Amino acid sequence: MFTKILIKNIPNFLTSLNLLLGAFGTYFAILGRPDLTVVCVLLAAVFDFFDGFAARQLNAYSLIGKDLDSFADLISFGFAPAAAYSSLLHYFITGSWAGEFWNLSYSDQILLLIPFFLTVFSALRLAKFNNDTTQTDNFRGLTTTATGMFSVSYVYTVFSYENFPPFFKNPLFILFLIFFLSYLLVSEIPMFSLKFKHFRWKGNEHRFILLEVSLIALIFMGLRALFVIVPFYVLFSVVLNLFYDFQKKKYKSS
């Protein structure tokens, strides 16, 4: 009995680690350590992948696990990235990562709060996903996990790469990026899922290609690679969807 209970709670344990790392990442973002934030969010994404995989393999689904997964994703990929964006904007405004919020001008205070719209849209995305039975094999809209990984990688890249084009460091561009990501979260753009039901090549071709590209990017770019991997994932999904639509129309016309 004890063993059975333990096995059933393995996915929830992994999800809890996801949430804990998201909380750590938020704290490090506030302290001005985007390097540690990106590590925490990346590890949170690893646990986010394996909790679902463990649930499928162990047949350990539960309503508590479903809710816990959404809460963890909201913290790790919705709140921590928003805190990272806000801290980055604070750095560009004041030259420091943290300081007295109330001493800033009203416009600067508002500017630092805007990134948390990303948290709201992440919550909307998760609520929409939890109540949409058509998104079991593929997604519509960018996942919170991908959004969060891209965001913390962007902040880390801007902070750590001195020769990064100044345009990408402009607060107006950062605000545009936040609102664009918010739109992608709740959009109807088809995205393929990274959920593996098995590890054979057939049926997982696009997933293995993405993983191979990601591995190569991580080897050569380190933690900055997420800044490239997520846009590749979005474009790859769009191209695949257009290809499949073309194939369906070609098949119907023949």
Short mmCIF file of C-alpha atoms in Angstrom, two decimals:
data_model
loop_
_atom_site.label_atom_id
_atom_site.label_comp_id
_atom_site.label_asym_id
_atom_site.label_seq_id
_atom_site.Cartn_x
_atom_site.Cartn_y
_atom_site.Cartn_z
CA MET A 1 0.00 0.00 0.00
CA PHE A 2 2.77 2.43 0.99
CA THR A 3 4.71 1.65 -2.19
CA LYS A 4 1.63 2.24 -4.31
CA ILE A 5 1.01 5.63 -2.64
CA LEU A 6 4.68 6.55 -3.10
CA ILE A 7 4.62 5.70 -6.81
CA LYS A 8 1.37 7.63 -7.34
CA ASN A 9 2.98 10.76 -5.83
CA ILE A 10 6.22 10.72 -7.83
CA PRO A 11 4.75 13.09 -10.49
CA ASN A 12 3.53 15.48 -7.75
CA PHE A 13 6.99 15.43 -6.15
CA LEU A 14 8.58 16.39 -9.48
CA THR A 15 5.97 19.12 -9.97
CA SER A 16 6.73 20.46 -6.49
CA LEU A 17 10.41 20.71 -7.43
CA ASN A 18 9.35 22.68 -10.51
CA LEU A 19 7.43 25.12 -8.29
CA LEU A 20 10.27 25.40 -5.75
CA LEU A 21 12.79 26.22 -8.48
CA GLY A 22 10.42 28.84 -9.87
CA ALA A 23 10.29 30.49 -6.44
CA PHE A 24 14.09 30.41 -6.22
CA GLY A 25 14.33 31.87 -9.73
CA THR A 26 12.02 34.74 -8.75
CA TYR A 27 14.15 35.54 -5.72
CA PHE A 28 17.36 35.50 -7.76
CA ALA A 29 15.74 37.77 -10.36
CA ILE A 30 14.95 40.34 -7.68
CA LEU A 31 18.54 40.13 -6.44
CA GLY A 32 19.83 40.84 -9.95
CA ARG A 33 21.21 37.39 -10.69
CA PRO A 34 19.66 36.50 -14.07
CA ASP A 35 22.32 33.81 -14.48
CA LEU A 36 20.88 31.92 -11.51
CA THR A 37 17.31 32.67 -12.59
CA VAL A 38 17.84 31.08 -16.01
CA VAL A 39 19.37 27.99 -14.37
CA CYS A 40 16.40 27.65 -12.02
CA VAL A 41 13.82 28.08 -14.79
CA LEU A 42 15.68 25.64 -17.06
CA LEU A 43 15.74 23.02 -14.30
CA ALA A 44 12.07 23.74 -13.59
CA ALA A 45 11.34 23.00 -17.27
CA VAL A 46 13.17 19.67 -16.95
CA PHE A 47 11.00 18.70 -13.97
CA ASP A 48 7.92 19.99 -15.82
CA PHE A 49 8.72 17.58 -18.66
CA PHE A 50 9.39 14.59 -16.43
CA ASP A 51 6.38 15.02 -14.14
CA GLY A 52 4.06 14.59 -17.11
CA PHE A 53 6.15 11.73 -18.48
CA ALA A 54 6.12 10.01 -15.08
CA ALA A 55 2.36 10.46 -14.77
CA ARG A 56 1.82 8.82 -18.16
CA GLN A 57 4.23 5.95 -17.53
CA LEU A 58 2.97 5.25 -14.01
CA ASN A 59 -0.66 6.01 -14.81
CA ALA A 60 -0.57 8.36 -11.83
CA TYR A 61 -3.00 11.05 -12.94
CA SER A 62 -4.91 13.06 -10.34
CA LEU A 63 -6.90 16.29 -10.13
CA ILE A 64 -4.50 17.52 -7.45
CA GLY A 65 -1.58 16.84 -9.78
CA LYS A 66 -3.27 18.75 -12.60
CA ASP A 67 -3.89 21.79 -10.41
CA LEU A 68 -0.44 21.62 -8.84
CA ASP A 69 1.14 21.49 -12.30
CA SER A 70 -0.65 24.69 -13.32
CA PHE A 71 0.36 26.48 -10.10
CA ALA A 72 3.98 25.42 -10.58
CA ASP A 73 4.02 26.53 -14.22
CA LEU A 74 2.52 29.90 -13.29
CA ILE A 75 5.30 30.56 -10.76
CA SER A 76 8.21 29.13 -12.77
CA PHE A 77 7.27 30.33 -16.26
CA GLY A 78 4.87 33.21 -15.60
CA PHE A 79 5.98 34.97 -12.43
CA ALA A 80 9.75 34.39 -12.33
CA PRO A 81 10.23 35.68 -15.92
CA ALA A 82 8.07 38.73 -15.19
CA ALA A 83 10.23 39.48 -12.15
CA ALA A 84 13.34 39.09 -14.35
CA TYR A 85 11.97 41.58 -16.91
CA SER A 86 11.07 44.04 -14.14
CA SER A 87 14.53 43.78 -12.57
CA LEU A 88 16.16 44.31 -15.98
CA LEU A 89 14.08 47.45 -16.56
CA HIS A 90 15.01 48.64 -13.07
CA TYR A 91 18.67 48.18 -13.99
CA PHE A 92 18.29 50.19 -17.20
CA ILE A 93 16.46 52.99 -15.35
CA THR A 94 18.58 53.29 -12.20
CA GLY A 95 21.80 51.42 -12.93
CA SER A 96 21.10 48.94 -10.13
CA TRP A 97 19.05 45.74 -9.89
CA ALA A 98 17.14 46.67 -6.75
CA GLY A 99 16.31 49.87 -4.94
CA GLU A 100 13.61 51.99 -3.39
CA PHE A 101 10.56 51.65 -5.63
CA TRP A 102 8.74 54.65 -4.13
CA ASN A 103 11.57 57.07 -4.92
CA LEU A 104 11.09 56.51 -8.66
CA SER A 105 8.84 58.64 -10.83
CA TYR A 106 5.28 57.46 -11.42
CA SER A 107 6.09 56.63 -15.04
CA ASP A 108 9.08 54.51 -13.98
CA GLN A 109 6.99 52.74 -11.32
CA ILE A 110 4.38 51.85 -13.93
CA LEU A 111 7.11 50.69 -16.29
CA LEU A 112 8.43 48.26 -13.67
CA LEU A 113 4.95 46.82 -13.05
CA ILE A 114 4.02 46.25 -16.70
CA PRO A 115 6.05 42.99 -17.04
CA PHE A 116 3.63 41.29 -14.65
CA PHE A 117 0.99 41.35 -17.39
CA LEU A 118 2.95 38.32 -18.59
CA THR A 119 1.94 36.53 -15.37
CA VAL A 120 -1.72 37.32 -16.00
CA PHE A 121 -1.63 36.02 -19.56
CA SER A 122 0.27 32.93 -18.39
CA ALA A 123 -2.59 32.24 -15.97
CA LEU A 124 -5.12 32.74 -18.78
CA ARG A 125 -3.14 30.36 -20.96
CA LEU A 126 -3.06 27.68 -18.27
CA ALA A 127 -6.76 28.04 -17.48
CA LYS A 128 -7.58 27.84 -21.17
CA PHE A 129 -5.43 24.75 -21.60
CA ASN A 130 -6.91 22.98 -18.57
CA ASN A 131 -10.42 23.36 -19.98
CA ASP A 132 -9.66 22.59 -23.62
CA THR A 133 -9.83 18.88 -24.44
CA THR A 134 -8.54 19.45 -28.00
CA GLN A 135 -4.99 20.26 -26.85
CA THR A 136 -3.94 16.77 -25.79
CA ASP A 137 -1.46 16.02 -28.59
CA ASN A 138 -0.72 19.51 -29.86
CA PHE A 139 -1.05 23.03 -28.53
CA ARG A 140 -2.64 26.24 -29.69
CA GLY A 141 -0.59 29.20 -28.67
CA LEU A 142 2.86 29.31 -27.10
CA THR A 143 3.19 27.28 -23.90
CA THR A 144 4.04 28.95 -20.60
CA THR A 145 7.15 26.77 -20.38
CA ALA A 146 8.53 27.99 -23.70
CA THR A 147 7.60 31.60 -22.89
CA GLY A 148 9.32 31.43 -19.52
CA MET A 149 12.51 29.84 -20.85
CA PHE A 150 12.76 32.38 -23.66
CA SER A 151 12.17 35.30 -21.29
CA VAL A 152 14.80 34.44 -18.69
CA SER A 153 17.29 33.58 -21.43
CA TYR A 154 16.63 36.95 -23.06
CA VAL A 155 17.23 38.80 -19.79
CA TYR A 156 20.38 36.79 -19.13
CA THR A 157 21.69 37.36 -22.68
CA VAL A 158 21.09 41.11 -22.55
CA PHE A 159 22.82 41.26 -19.16
CA SER A 160 25.82 39.05 -19.95
CA TYR A 161 26.59 39.79 -23.60
CA GLU A 162 28.24 43.21 -23.90
CA ASN A 163 28.07 43.32 -27.71
CA PHE A 164 24.35 42.62 -27.80
CA PRO A 165 22.70 45.15 -30.19
CA PRO A 166 21.48 48.22 -28.24
CA PHE A 167 18.05 47.96 -29.90
CA PHE A 168 17.29 44.83 -27.85
CA LYS A 169 18.18 46.70 -24.66
CA ASN A 170 15.66 49.46 -25.28
CA PRO A 171 12.89 49.47 -22.61
CA LEU A 172 10.30 50.07 -25.35
CA PHE A 173 11.42 46.92 -27.15
CA ILE A 174 11.23 44.97 -23.89
CA LEU A 175 7.66 46.17 -23.39
CA PHE A 176 6.79 45.19 -26.96
CA LEU A 177 8.32 41.77 -26.35
CA ILE A 178 6.26 41.29 -23.18
CA PHE A 179 2.99 42.16 -24.93
CA PHE A 180 3.88 40.05 -27.98
CA LEU A 181 4.61 37.02 -25.78
CA SER A 182 1.35 37.67 -23.91
CA TYR A 183 -0.49 37.56 -27.23
CA LEU A 184 1.26 34.32 -28.26
CA LEU A 185 0.24 32.68 -24.98
CA VAL A 186 -3.49 33.04 -25.74
CA SER A 187 -3.31 32.90 -29.54
CA GLU A 188 -4.70 30.11 -31.71
CA ILE A 189 -1.39 29.48 -33.52
CA PRO A 190 -0.81 25.68 -33.71
CA MET A 191 2.30 24.46 -31.88
CA PHE A 192 3.42 20.86 -31.69
CA SER A 193 3.67 19.23 -28.28
CA LEU A 194 6.93 17.93 -26.81
CA LYS A 195 5.15 15.12 -24.99
CA PHE A 196 6.68 11.74 -25.86
CA LYS A 197 4.29 8.80 -25.73
CA HIS A 198 7.19 6.60 -26.89
CA PHE A 199 10.78 7.20 -27.99
CA ARG A 200 10.65 5.71 -31.49
CA TRP A 201 11.63 7.95 -34.40
CA LYS A 202 8.36 7.50 -36.31
CA GLY A 203 5.78 9.88 -34.97
CA ASN A 204 8.39 11.90 -33.06
CA GLU A 205 10.47 13.21 -35.99
CA HIS A 206 9.78 16.89 -35.29
CA ARG A 207 10.40 16.44 -31.55
CA PHE A 208 13.78 14.77 -32.10
CA ILE A 209 14.79 17.45 -34.62
CA LEU A 210 13.96 20.17 -32.08
CA LEU A 211 15.90 18.33 -29.35
CA GLU A 212 18.93 17.90 -31.63
CA VAL A 213 18.92 21.59 -32.60
CA SER A 214 18.49 22.51 -28.92
CA LEU A 215 21.41 20.31 -27.87
CA ILE A 216 23.70 21.81 -30.51
CA ALA A 217 22.65 25.33 -29.52
CA LEU A 218 23.24 24.61 -25.83
CA ILE A 219 26.72 23.21 -26.55
CA PHE A 220 27.81 26.29 -28.51
CA MET A 221 25.80 29.04 -26.77
CA GLY A 222 25.27 27.79 -23.24
CA LEU A 223 22.30 29.26 -21.37
CA ARG A 224 21.87 31.91 -24.06
CA ALA A 225 20.69 29.17 -26.40
CA LEU A 226 17.11 29.36 -25.11
CA PHE A 227 16.92 32.81 -26.66
CA VAL A 228 17.31 31.08 -30.05
CA ILE A 229 15.62 27.72 -29.41
CA VAL A 230 12.15 29.06 -28.59
CA PRO A 231 11.82 31.24 -31.74
CA PHE A 232 13.01 28.22 -33.75
CA TYR A 233 10.32 26.11 -32.08
CA VAL A 234 7.63 28.67 -32.99
CA LEU A 235 8.76 28.96 -36.63
CA PHE A 236 9.20 25.19 -36.92
CA SER A 237 5.65 24.67 -35.62
CA VAL A 238 4.22 27.19 -38.09
CA VAL A 239 6.10 25.63 -41.04
CA LEU A 240 5.00 22.11 -40.03
CA ASN A 241 1.40 23.22 -39.76
CA LEU A 242 1.51 24.86 -43.21
CA PHE A 243 3.08 21.69 -44.64
CA TYR A 244 0.42 19.44 -43.11
CA ASP A 245 -2.35 21.75 -44.36
CA PHE A 246 -0.83 21.66 -47.85
CA GLN A 247 -0.65 17.86 -47.73
CA LYS A 248 -4.30 17.61 -46.66
CA LYS A 249 -5.46 19.91 -49.44
CA LYS A 250 -3.33 18.01 -51.96
CA TYR A 251 -4.80 14.70 -50.77
CA LYS A 252 -8.39 16.01 -50.97
CA SER A 253 -7.89 17.46 -54.44
CA SER A 254 -6.51 14.14 -55.72
#
